[in-house]
Each structure stands twice: as C-alpha cells, then as structure tokens.
Amino acid sequence: MVNWVEAQKPLLNGLMKMAGVIPYTLEIEPGTKMNFWVPKETLKKKSRTGKPAKPDKPIKPVVLLIHGFAAEGIVTWQFQVGALSKKYSVYIPDLLFFGGSSSDNSDRSPAFQANCLVKGLRILGVDKFVPVGFSYGGMVAFKIAEAYPEMVRAMVVSGSILAMTDSISESSLNRLGFSSSKELLLPTSVKELKALFTIAVHKPLWFPKRLFKDFLEVMFNNRKERAELLEAVEVSNKDVTIPHFPWKIHLLWGESDQIFDFELAKNMKSELGENATIESIKKAGHLVQLERPCVYNRRLKKFSMCMIVKSTGTVPYTVETEPGTNIHFWLPKKTGDKPAVLLIHGFAGDGVMTWALQVRSLSKRYSVYIPDLLFFGKSYTDKPDRSPEFQAECLVKAMRILGVKTFVPVGFSYGGVVAFKIAELHGDMVKALVVSGSPPVMTDSNVNRFGFSSISDVLLPKTVNELKFLLSVAMHKRIWLPSWPLKDYLKTMFTNRKERAELLEALVLSDGNTFPSFPQKIHLLWGENDQFFSHEFAKDLRIKLGEMTSMEIIKNGGHLVQLERPFVYNKLLNKFLASVENL
C-alpha cells in the first residue's frame, strides 16, 4: 500500500530544487554523515577526477535553518526556503538520526549536534551565518552560539529554550498531561500522534487517520537513538549557566504555544538581557512557521536583513532634512577617512532590500550610505513635491547634515534618475556616478517602449499575478515562487500607494525636455537581458552622455542585475570605484 507521506517527498524535493537548494551529504568524521540542503550555485563545479568538487563559498549572507524533533529539515522549513533563498544562501540540515543523517558516535547531546553542524558548514565554505532554530533545533542553535560565537552574526529562535532543565521539563509535562518527553515527542500510535499534533498547533485541522499513520511510519524512525537524544537534552537546574551572547537574539513565538508558552519566552528574554528582542504571532501555536508562514517569514526576513547589514558596521539613523521631512538611512557606525558611496534604490524595494548583497562587499573600503527614498521604508514628507529633484535635494541635505562633503552615488532604476539629478544639481559633491537600469530623464517615449497604458500598471502591482508579471520582466531567469511569499512581499514593500503613484506621475516628462550634460565620470553597469532598458538602450545612452562615460554589460543579468549577479556586479562596481578614489 502507498505511503502518502513518502509519496509526497518527490514533490517537496522538487519544490526545494525550484527554490534553489539541492541535497548534499557530508562526512563530518568517520562514521558520522549529515545530509544538508545547500544552495545549488555553490556546487556547480566538478573536479577533474569526476568526484564532487569542494563546495564554493556562498556569496549571499547565510541562514541556517535547524529543525525540531517531529520532522526533518525541509518538512519543517518548507514554507521558509522559497521566501529566503532570493536574498540569502539557505542551508537546511537534517540533524543526526533525522532524514539522511546518522552517526556511530555514542554522544547524543545537543552540543554534539552543534559541533557536527559547524564542521559541516566549514566544509561547505561557510564562516558566518544566522542560525534559526525551532524547538529542539533552538537548543542546538544556542549550543552553536555558545561554542562558536565568532561564526554567528545574530540568532532567531522559535518555540525553544536555552536548556531543558529538570524543573522546566517537569512543569511542562505536568501541564500537558504527559509523564515523559519520550511519551510526548515519540508517539507510537495514531492516537498519540494526534495528541501531539493537537498540542503543537493553535487550531487543529482534521486529517484522515491514514495520513497520521503514514507520517508515523516515515518521520519517526531511529526511535532508539531519538529516545537517547531526548535523555541527553535534559539537564539539572544546578548545571545550567546562562552564557553572555554579544549579538542580537530574536525570539519569534507563536502566541498560543502550549509546549513552551509565551510567558516562558518573555522570561527567557529577560535572562538573555538587552540584546534579546521578542515578537509574538497571533493565531499560532508551537508550529508557528507552518501555521502562519507569511507573517513568520516577513518578521524573520526583517530581522535577518537588519542584523546582516548591521554586521557590516552599518546602523539605522533618521535625518530630519527640514520640518516635516525625514530620511531614514543605514549608515556607517564609524566613517574614518574612507570615501563615501551612496546606494540609491529603485521603485520595488527599500534601500536594504535593494542593496543587501552589495553592502558587505563595499563596506571594508568605503563608507556606505543607504537611504530610503521618500515614501519608501521609514522615510516620509508632508511636502507636496513628488519630483526626482525633490528626492535629490533631500538626499543632498541629509548627506550634508551627516558631514559628507563628496561621494559617489550608485543609482538603480528610479534611484538612477535621482542619482543623475544629484549629479546635475550638485556636481561639486559628486566625484563620479554609477547607474544601473536607468536613463537621466524618464520621458513619454521611454514609457511607451514598455507597452503599458501607464507606468503605474507595472511598477505598482495590486495583485500577486501583477507582481509575478513585474518580476518576470525584471529578471533574466524566472524563479518559481509560491503565491504566499509574493503576497507577503506585496503587503510589505508596496505601502504608501497614493504617494508612490504621485511619484510616478512626477517622474515622466515630455520628450521635449533637454538632455543634461555631466562633467563627472559616469559608469553604466547594465544587465545584458534588461527588458525595461535594453543594453542597446544603454549603448545609445553612453554615446549621448559623451566621452566621460564608460559601460560594462553583465551577462545573464536582467533589470535586477545587482540581485541576480551580485558577485560579478560587486567586482565591477569595486573596480570602477577604485579607479575614481583619488579624483
């Protein structure tokens, strides 16, 4: 008879591969193997001998998703991988005795699991990452943070605790009506599995008995070893000390978690100190990432992005350029004598979302400033002016307030128009200019090339289908994503719709407007497959801009070239910036 859980594995595996991760098995030490799902771009190369080559070091910031006790990695995190993989290199391990991982070592402690994960990540070329731990995986994540603090950028924990002390274990089990962790977490019958499922969710859903039986057969193997894992988790109260963690820890909790309730989470936050933050998600239980994936992903991405940007020495700061007008920046904590680079985003994301993959590459050599333009992110104004000139003036005022005298603007799409305006109006402050996917002026003929009745039709999507269309036009290679992360992105990134529509109206000028001239060096860094402004358009633009303008085309890159080909983009951007440092 067909096991329906087993039969769905190829479908889940296929979805993971479409999201950009593939399975890879590592020998951690003789007798110990761990299965990982890793970014496929890190495994492209093959050795001359035909054997698997050493994995490439990931380019994007790394997130490590560590599962709990009732299921392996991709089952636990199936709704997170697609949402994260565009911006992050996502690694999903199976802990020992789950999925395809095993060991003949007798150590069953969370510390041994942590050591094996770190050894595996080092083999995979990972030296820094954000662990995200759920339930049992949260305890393993804490052990990683305690033993390898130099590798951890920040940390997210859901439905877990620092250590399972005998007092916490006893009080939790008594409250839930179980005599032992084994009775709760290693069900032997459909009835016991249903009881576990009822406790783990906020709102139990009906499933046929057959599905529970199939899940029991597939997901609860290696029962002897897992029972030993549970025995090794519990420690005495007197043996527990709370380590000091120097970076941010975010507790992301289901408000109705019955296994580790929200009060326990709040107490843990107090014990962890000022570096810990906490958020609860309504209408969610212990399995919060499965019950409320859209909300969970939105909050996880927000925290992870901020922490990764902060790890480069960049911090958030709001500048009041005039009464009623505030510009939110990410800016260097310490500027020193490094040259300043201003990264100006486009229309479909804020500053950090647009430039997340460039900050680390630039920050060692440059003071990087990343603003949110007005009506994006946390920036706003009560002034009626919606023109690119006003955006440019506000940025220049802010840079002056921040003490920056000269800088290189790097503008993408709508941000490119703003960057050109800065160079035109404040040439004394602009050392050079880099632009991707943008003309100096957006004219009627530019818009007509798109084949839309209005520019708002494509740049202000209202539905998931409209957003899917925008992404298909903006990218060289389409990536399949389920609807729910796109719905989540739509809610988060397309706020202030009235004001943004006004920005687009003010952006488009008649064809009779004069083409400005620029005395600075200008570098056009373009995706070869840009469908908004083709590389042929870029070549014509280079000629119009004159002999001070250079151009480089990036293959297999579309309009979102800095996100699709970050390694090549960063290399070429750094090369140009180095050439103009002494201007």
XYZ file of C-alpha atoms in Angstrom:
583
model
C 0.000 0.000 0.000
C 1.247 3.502 -0.892
C 2.506 5.635 1.973
C 1.139 9.080 1.108
C 3.734 10.964 3.141
C 6.540 9.076 1.385
C 4.831 9.613 -1.980
C 4.829 13.391 -1.480
C 8.576 13.555 -0.834
C 9.498 13.849 -4.552
C 7.109 16.802 -4.832
C 8.645 18.508 -1.796
C 12.142 17.763 -3.104
C 11.170 19.291 -6.430
C 9.861 22.429 -4.744
C 13.142 22.768 -2.828
C 15.149 22.449 -6.036
C 12.961 25.082 -7.692
C 13.744 27.343 -4.731
C 17.458 26.863 -5.435
C 18.606 24.256 -2.891
C 19.756 20.694 -3.552
C 20.706 17.741 -1.288
C 24.334 17.154 -0.359
C 25.726 14.595 2.078
C 28.859 15.321 4.115
C 31.123 13.026 6.087
C 31.691 15.059 9.241
C 34.062 12.463 10.688
C 34.456 8.716 10.119
C 31.098 7.136 10.927
C 29.163 10.421 11.031
C 27.261 11.689 7.979
C 24.954 14.693 7.735
C 22.532 15.484 4.969
C 22.206 19.158 4.024
C 20.110 21.012 1.511
C 22.513 23.642 0.170
C 22.401 26.467 -2.426
C 22.889 24.842 -5.805
C 25.151 27.658 -7.032
C 27.786 26.529 -4.505
C 28.003 23.048 -6.051
C 28.351 23.810 -9.752
C 31.977 22.866 -10.187
C 33.158 19.300 -10.748
C 36.659 18.035 -10.155
C 38.778 16.582 -12.979
C 38.588 13.169 -11.342
C 34.800 13.164 -11.623
C 34.360 13.257 -7.859
C 32.295 16.040 -6.268
C 34.410 19.179 -6.033
C 34.878 21.199 -2.882
C 31.802 23.430 -2.477
C 32.171 27.113 -3.337
C 31.957 29.677 -0.589
C 28.459 31.241 -0.597
C 28.170 34.783 -1.956
C 24.961 35.756 -0.191
C 24.533 36.066 3.586
C 23.974 32.609 5.095
C 20.921 31.467 7.059
C 20.981 28.055 8.765
C 17.513 26.568 9.397
C 17.594 23.964 12.200
C 14.519 21.741 12.561
C 12.727 20.358 15.624
C 12.028 16.836 16.850
C 8.968 15.749 14.873
C 10.276 16.096 11.307
C 13.390 16.561 9.204
C 14.725 19.819 7.751
C 12.760 20.525 4.590
C 9.470 19.305 6.098
C 9.880 21.753 8.981
C 11.034 24.708 6.839
C 9.192 24.033 3.567
C 7.400 27.397 3.671
C 10.523 29.411 4.502
C 13.059 28.254 1.905
C 11.479 29.928 -1.141
C 10.898 33.165 0.763
C 14.531 33.362 1.913
C 16.546 31.959 -0.984
C 16.441 35.063 -3.174
C 18.351 37.188 -0.651
C 20.181 34.517 1.346
C 22.206 31.370 0.926
C 19.926 28.948 2.774
C 21.293 25.773 4.383
C 18.852 23.189 5.784
C 20.485 20.268 7.609
C 18.954 17.060 8.879
C 20.168 16.659 12.451
C 21.690 13.310 13.401
C 19.122 10.468 13.289
C 16.719 12.566 11.232
C 16.334 12.320 7.472
C 19.547 11.076 5.896
C 21.899 11.881 8.807
C 23.466 9.265 11.085
C 26.409 8.637 13.406
C 28.101 5.704 15.124
C 29.374 8.075 17.831
C 27.675 7.453 21.174
C 27.352 11.163 22.025
C 23.673 12.219 21.860
C 23.968 15.718 23.328
C 22.786 18.940 21.639
C 26.437 20.068 21.874
C 27.492 17.164 19.615
C 24.764 18.052 17.125
C 26.055 21.648 17.204
C 29.660 20.569 16.652
C 28.677 18.392 13.686
C 26.688 21.227 12.098
C 29.571 23.661 12.424
C 32.043 21.133 10.991
C 29.648 20.594 8.097
C 29.284 24.309 7.445
C 33.044 24.789 7.455
C 33.415 22.019 4.869
C 30.781 23.863 2.823
C 32.826 27.083 2.991
C 30.576 28.915 5.457
C 32.310 31.068 8.055
C 29.493 33.373 9.208
C 25.761 32.713 9.447
C 22.461 33.390 11.201
C 21.120 30.234 12.878
C 17.325 29.951 13.004
C 16.329 27.219 15.439
C 12.908 25.718 16.044
C 12.089 23.678 19.195
C 14.850 21.048 19.642
C 16.734 22.880 16.881
C 16.643 26.026 19.014
C 18.588 24.249 21.764
C 21.144 23.163 19.177
C 21.297 26.758 17.874
C 22.037 28.047 21.393
C 24.855 25.485 21.687
C 26.325 26.710 18.391
C 26.138 30.301 19.628
C 27.804 29.399 22.907
C 30.634 27.318 21.417
C 31.261 29.248 18.164
C 30.374 32.916 18.793
C 32.819 34.104 16.112
C 30.709 32.390 13.417
C 27.303 33.741 14.457
C 26.041 37.097 13.141
C 22.724 37.005 15.031
C 20.215 34.370 16.026
C 16.492 33.598 15.751
C 14.728 31.080 17.996
C 11.127 29.847 17.897
C 9.464 27.590 20.476
C 12.627 26.640 22.317
C 14.680 27.325 25.434
C 18.338 27.684 26.380
C 18.347 24.292 28.080
C 15.743 21.743 29.113
C 16.191 21.825 32.871
C 14.528 19.202 35.031
C 12.204 21.845 36.530
C 11.064 23.158 33.119
C 10.653 19.612 31.847
C 8.590 18.547 34.849
C 6.312 21.597 34.895
C 5.726 21.484 31.106
C 4.962 17.773 31.047
C 2.640 18.020 34.057
C 0.774 20.893 32.421
C 0.375 18.944 29.180
C -0.525 15.654 30.912
C 2.484 13.529 29.929
C 4.850 11.535 32.110
C 7.975 11.961 29.964
C 9.382 13.781 26.921
C 9.542 10.438 25.148
C 5.812 9.901 25.631
C 5.118 13.362 24.180
C 7.657 13.540 21.328
C 7.992 9.904 20.259
C 4.383 8.774 19.664
C 3.921 5.102 18.917
C 0.285 5.181 17.754
C -2.022 7.335 15.666
C -3.836 8.376 18.841
C -0.592 9.603 20.431
C 0.447 11.428 17.231
C -2.941 13.168 17.082
C -2.476 14.258 20.687
C 0.966 15.706 19.875
C -0.400 17.481 16.803
C -3.299 18.965 18.798
C -0.867 20.388 21.360
C 1.532 21.715 18.701
C -0.954 23.855 16.734
C -3.214 26.769 17.560
C -6.173 25.418 15.615
C -6.206 21.657 14.940
C -7.105 20.658 11.401
C -8.818 17.404 10.519
C -6.672 14.843 8.728
C -7.642 11.252 7.902
C -6.270 8.536 10.191
C -4.377 7.094 7.212
C -2.269 10.262 6.874
C -1.290 10.201 10.564
C -0.325 6.545 10.225
C 1.817 7.251 7.157
C 3.507 10.205 8.904
C 4.262 7.997 11.892
C 5.945 5.405 9.678
C 8.084 7.894 7.743
C 9.039 10.589 10.261
C 9.581 8.608 13.464
C 12.365 6.203 12.557
C 15.599 5.689 14.528
C 13.427 5.510 17.659
C 16.134 4.122 19.940
C 18.608 6.859 19.039
C 15.984 9.598 19.282
C 14.977 8.405 22.734
C 18.648 8.767 23.685
C 18.665 12.293 22.198
C 15.748 13.206 24.482
C 17.516 11.770 27.527
C 20.632 13.840 26.697
C 18.618 17.076 26.346
C 17.502 17.236 29.969
C 19.961 18.751 32.450
C 19.894 19.540 36.142
C 18.957 23.051 37.268
C 22.243 23.410 39.130
C 24.262 22.624 35.968
C 22.778 25.483 33.931
C 24.534 28.815 33.474
C 23.280 31.484 31.095
C 26.087 32.444 28.719
C 26.590 36.007 27.508
C 25.731 36.380 23.832
C 27.254 39.531 22.285
C 24.898 39.809 19.312
C 21.164 40.141 18.792
C 18.843 37.231 19.565
C 15.284 37.420 18.294
C 12.583 35.254 19.873
C 9.827 34.690 17.317
C 6.958 32.920 19.059
C 3.511 31.548 18.460
C 1.225 33.384 20.882
C -0.662 30.139 21.630
C 2.386 27.873 22.012
C 1.383 25.208 24.544
C 4.716 23.394 24.759
C 6.834 26.463 25.619
C 4.303 29.182 26.321
C 4.814 32.880 25.661
C 5.349 33.643 29.348
C 8.335 31.296 29.305
C 9.630 33.143 26.219
C 9.315 36.509 27.994
C 11.205 35.166 30.999
C 13.943 33.893 28.705
C 14.191 37.295 27.044
C 14.826 38.858 30.466
C 17.506 36.265 31.219
C 19.223 36.862 27.880
C 19.473 40.596 28.522
C 19.298 43.721 26.389
C 20.473 42.036 23.187
C 17.306 39.923 23.075
C 14.101 41.014 21.354
C 10.766 39.216 21.197
C 7.728 39.103 18.907
C 4.603 37.002 19.180
C 2.480 35.871 16.262
C -1.246 35.685 16.851
C -3.308 32.614 15.991
C -0.233 30.393 16.026
C 0.967 27.622 18.306
C 4.260 25.777 18.636
C 4.381 25.110 14.865
C 4.274 28.840 14.165
C 6.379 28.713 10.973
C 3.918 26.230 9.443
C 0.683 27.787 10.722
C 1.444 31.438 9.900
C 4.214 31.265 7.272
C 3.570 34.672 5.680
C 3.762 36.559 8.971
C 6.656 34.429 10.200
C 8.662 34.956 7.012
C 8.076 38.687 6.986
C 9.359 39.085 10.538
C 12.223 36.650 10.041
C 13.436 38.443 6.909
C 13.144 41.858 8.523
C 15.271 40.809 11.492
C 17.819 38.823 9.451
C 18.306 41.599 6.907
C 18.833 44.236 9.586
C 21.292 42.069 11.506
C 23.326 41.180 8.423
C 23.546 44.830 7.391
C 24.467 45.793 10.965
C 27.222 43.168 10.957
C 28.989 45.236 8.268
C 29.247 48.157 10.706
C 26.155 49.858 9.288
C 23.431 51.168 11.592
C 19.973 52.755 11.113
C 19.629 56.523 11.522
C 16.911 59.046 10.660
C 17.766 62.563 9.429
C 15.292 65.455 9.527
C 16.180 67.441 6.414
C 13.523 70.072 7.151
C 10.424 70.206 9.368
C 8.031 67.502 8.178
C 10.615 65.632 6.091
C 12.572 62.667 7.466
C 15.006 60.472 5.536
C 15.845 57.081 7.017
C 19.389 55.835 6.374
C 21.583 52.876 7.019
C 24.987 54.465 7.507
C 28.457 53.553 8.782
C 28.893 53.398 12.536
C 32.432 54.670 12.072
C 33.283 56.608 8.917
C 37.009 57.179 9.352
C 38.697 58.522 6.224
C 37.033 56.121 3.799
C 35.437 57.503 0.600
C 31.628 57.729 0.717
C 29.296 55.725 -1.539
C 25.550 56.484 -1.666
C 23.406 53.497 -2.765
C 20.019 54.680 -4.110
C 17.297 52.069 -4.551
C 14.602 51.586 -7.180
C 10.807 51.503 -7.018
C 10.042 47.937 -5.912
C 12.011 47.794 -2.649
C 13.609 49.935 0.022
C 17.329 50.561 0.444
C 18.337 47.440 2.362
C 16.238 45.097 0.210
C 17.787 46.504 -2.975
C 21.431 46.653 -1.890
C 21.714 43.865 0.716
C 24.136 41.889 -1.449
C 26.437 44.875 -2.070
C 26.926 46.286 1.448
C 29.434 43.732 2.709
C 31.496 43.881 -0.475
C 31.759 47.675 -0.270
C 31.946 48.386 3.447
C 35.560 47.316 4.028
C 36.878 50.012 1.698
C 34.092 52.597 1.652
C 31.706 54.412 3.961
C 28.381 53.100 2.632
C 25.190 55.154 2.977
C 21.860 53.502 2.100
C 18.834 55.813 2.225
C 15.163 55.005 1.896
C 13.751 57.491 -0.604
C 10.656 59.428 0.418
C 7.607 57.143 0.860
C 9.798 54.047 0.964
C 10.795 52.298 4.176
C 10.631 54.789 7.049
C 11.125 57.988 5.008
C 8.290 60.473 4.536
C 7.416 64.113 3.959
C 4.393 66.341 4.352
C 5.512 68.448 1.353
C 3.524 68.112 -1.894
C 6.571 67.951 -4.189
C 6.950 64.449 -5.678
C 9.638 65.151 -8.277
C 13.008 63.347 -8.570
C 14.574 66.786 -7.988
C 12.975 66.957 -4.539
C 14.195 63.451 -3.711
C 17.690 64.506 -4.822
C 17.640 67.721 -2.776
C 16.525 65.834 0.339
C 19.334 63.298 -0.043
C 21.949 66.001 -0.519
C 20.689 67.927 2.538
C 20.852 64.731 4.575
C 24.390 63.934 3.407
C 25.494 67.432 4.379
C 23.895 67.061 7.808
C 25.799 63.763 8.157
C 29.034 65.612 7.385
C 29.635 64.085 3.941
C 31.253 66.545 1.530
C 31.797 64.362 -1.541
C 30.501 60.945 -2.542
C 29.797 58.573 -5.415
C 26.056 57.968 -5.987
C 25.175 54.479 -7.230
C 21.631 54.553 -8.567
C 19.410 51.682 -9.651
C 16.275 52.193 -11.794
C 14.200 55.024 -10.212
C 17.204 55.640 -7.956
C 19.294 56.158 -11.099
C 17.085 59.076 -12.143
C 17.554 60.547 -8.654
C 21.326 59.952 -8.864
C 21.508 61.776 -12.199
C 19.608 64.680 -10.620
C 22.081 64.848 -7.739
C 24.970 64.959 -10.225
C 23.210 67.632 -12.304
C 22.244 69.908 -9.387
C 25.181 69.316 -7.017
C 28.115 68.447 -9.215
C 30.561 69.828 -6.655
C 29.656 66.989 -4.261
C 29.670 64.151 -6.826
C 33.077 62.581 -7.531
C 31.676 60.130 -10.082
C 28.430 58.349 -10.831
C 27.345 54.715 -11.318
C 23.950 53.904 -12.798
C 22.180 50.600 -13.483
C 18.955 50.240 -15.466
C 18.027 53.923 -15.698
C 18.098 56.952 -18.038
C 18.833 60.505 -16.784
C 15.257 61.512 -17.586
C 12.163 59.321 -17.891
C 10.251 60.549 -20.957
C 6.977 59.596 -22.623
C 8.831 57.629 -25.284
C 10.673 55.625 -22.595
C 7.338 54.625 -21.041
C 5.747 53.820 -24.393
C 8.517 51.289 -25.013
C 7.174 49.187 -22.132
C 3.850 48.608 -23.883
C 1.707 49.635 -20.876
C -1.059 52.205 -20.666
C 0.720 53.776 -17.685
C 3.915 53.214 -15.750
C 1.848 52.595 -12.599
C 0.375 49.485 -14.225
C 3.699 47.682 -13.953
C 5.518 49.404 -11.047
C 2.624 49.446 -8.571
C 1.199 45.910 -8.701
C -2.008 45.342 -6.755
C -2.264 41.562 -7.017
C 0.063 38.577 -6.814
C -0.331 37.972 -10.551
C 0.680 41.549 -11.308
C 3.706 41.187 -9.025
C 4.633 37.914 -10.738
C 4.498 39.726 -14.069
C 6.721 42.536 -12.752
C 9.292 40.001 -11.530
C 9.192 38.134 -14.847
C 10.016 41.372 -16.673
C 12.642 42.470 -14.142
C 14.664 39.226 -14.074
C 16.678 37.404 -16.689
C 15.871 33.959 -15.317
C 12.464 33.478 -13.776
C 12.409 31.803 -10.383
C 9.256 29.972 -9.401
C 7.815 31.077 -6.084
C 4.524 30.074 -4.487
C 1.920 32.808 -4.141
C 2.147 33.307 -0.388
C 5.663 34.858 -0.196
C 4.712 37.174 -3.075
C 1.562 38.165 -1.231
C 3.723 38.861 1.795
C 6.143 40.992 -0.275
C 3.236 42.894 -1.798
C 1.945 43.870 1.646
C 5.357 44.828 2.981
C 7.016 46.647 0.079
C 4.138 48.418 -1.664
C 2.887 50.745 1.059
C 2.090 54.480 0.575
C 0.444 53.625 -2.742
C -1.173 57.062 -3.248
C 2.108 58.909 -2.741
C 4.056 56.448 -4.901
C 1.561 56.872 -7.733
C 2.205 60.622 -7.455
C 5.972 59.970 -7.580
C 5.470 58.102 -10.869
C 3.340 60.913 -12.306
C 6.079 63.415 -11.459
C 8.763 61.127 -12.882
C 7.606 61.053 -16.518
C 8.362 64.158 -18.583
C 7.526 65.080 -22.166
C 10.006 64.187 -24.910
C 10.874 67.856 -25.425
C 12.917 68.106 -22.226
C 16.604 68.834 -22.721
C 19.197 66.140 -22.087
C 21.503 67.282 -19.261
C 25.303 67.244 -19.514
C 27.573 65.907 -16.778
C 31.230 66.780 -16.106
C 31.824 63.715 -13.884
C 32.904 60.248 -14.873
C 29.803 58.074 -15.332
C 29.807 54.292 -15.371
C 26.838 52.381 -16.750
C 26.647 48.919 -15.179
C 23.904 47.040 -17.021
C 22.230 43.662 -17.218
C 22.553 42.229 -20.730
C 18.949 40.998 -20.600
C 17.350 44.102 -19.064
C 13.816 44.212 -20.505
C 12.998 47.686 -19.200
C 16.063 49.404 -20.651
C 17.921 47.076 -23.003
C 21.691 47.010 -23.318
C 21.193 48.594 -26.759
C 19.445 51.471 -24.978
C 22.451 51.629 -22.617
C 24.862 51.808 -25.571
C 22.931 54.727 -27.075
C 22.853 56.398 -23.650
C 26.615 56.054 -23.338
C 27.096 57.872 -26.644
C 24.724 60.677 -25.626
C 26.455 61.129 -22.275
C 29.816 61.602 -24.000
C 33.430 60.579 -23.615
C 33.420 60.712 -19.794
C 31.042 57.746 -19.758
C 32.074 54.094 -19.662
C 29.908 50.990 -19.760
C 30.021 47.315 -18.792
C 27.403 44.698 -19.622
C 26.778 41.769 -17.258
C 25.721 38.533 -18.932
C 22.751 36.546 -17.623
C 21.525 39.598 -15.729
C 18.211 41.391 -16.153
C 16.965 44.684 -14.734
C 17.649 43.422 -11.191
C 21.260 42.785 -12.127
C 22.690 43.587 -8.666
C 20.489 40.868 -7.144
C 20.776 38.294 -9.934
C 24.551 38.538 -10.468
C 25.840 40.053 -7.204
C 29.350 38.611 -7.386
C 30.033 39.999 -10.885
C 28.226 43.264 -10.131
C 30.221 43.838 -6.941
C 33.520 43.048 -8.652
C 32.875 45.550 -11.457
C 31.478 48.185 -9.094
C 34.506 47.941 -6.798
C 36.825 48.138 -9.801
C 35.251 51.381 -11.003
C 35.101 52.921 -7.522
C 38.807 52.171 -7.030
C 39.603 53.942 -10.301
C 37.952 57.198 -9.144
C 39.037 57.195 -5.484
C 41.653 59.911 -5.964
C 39.547 62.259 -8.108
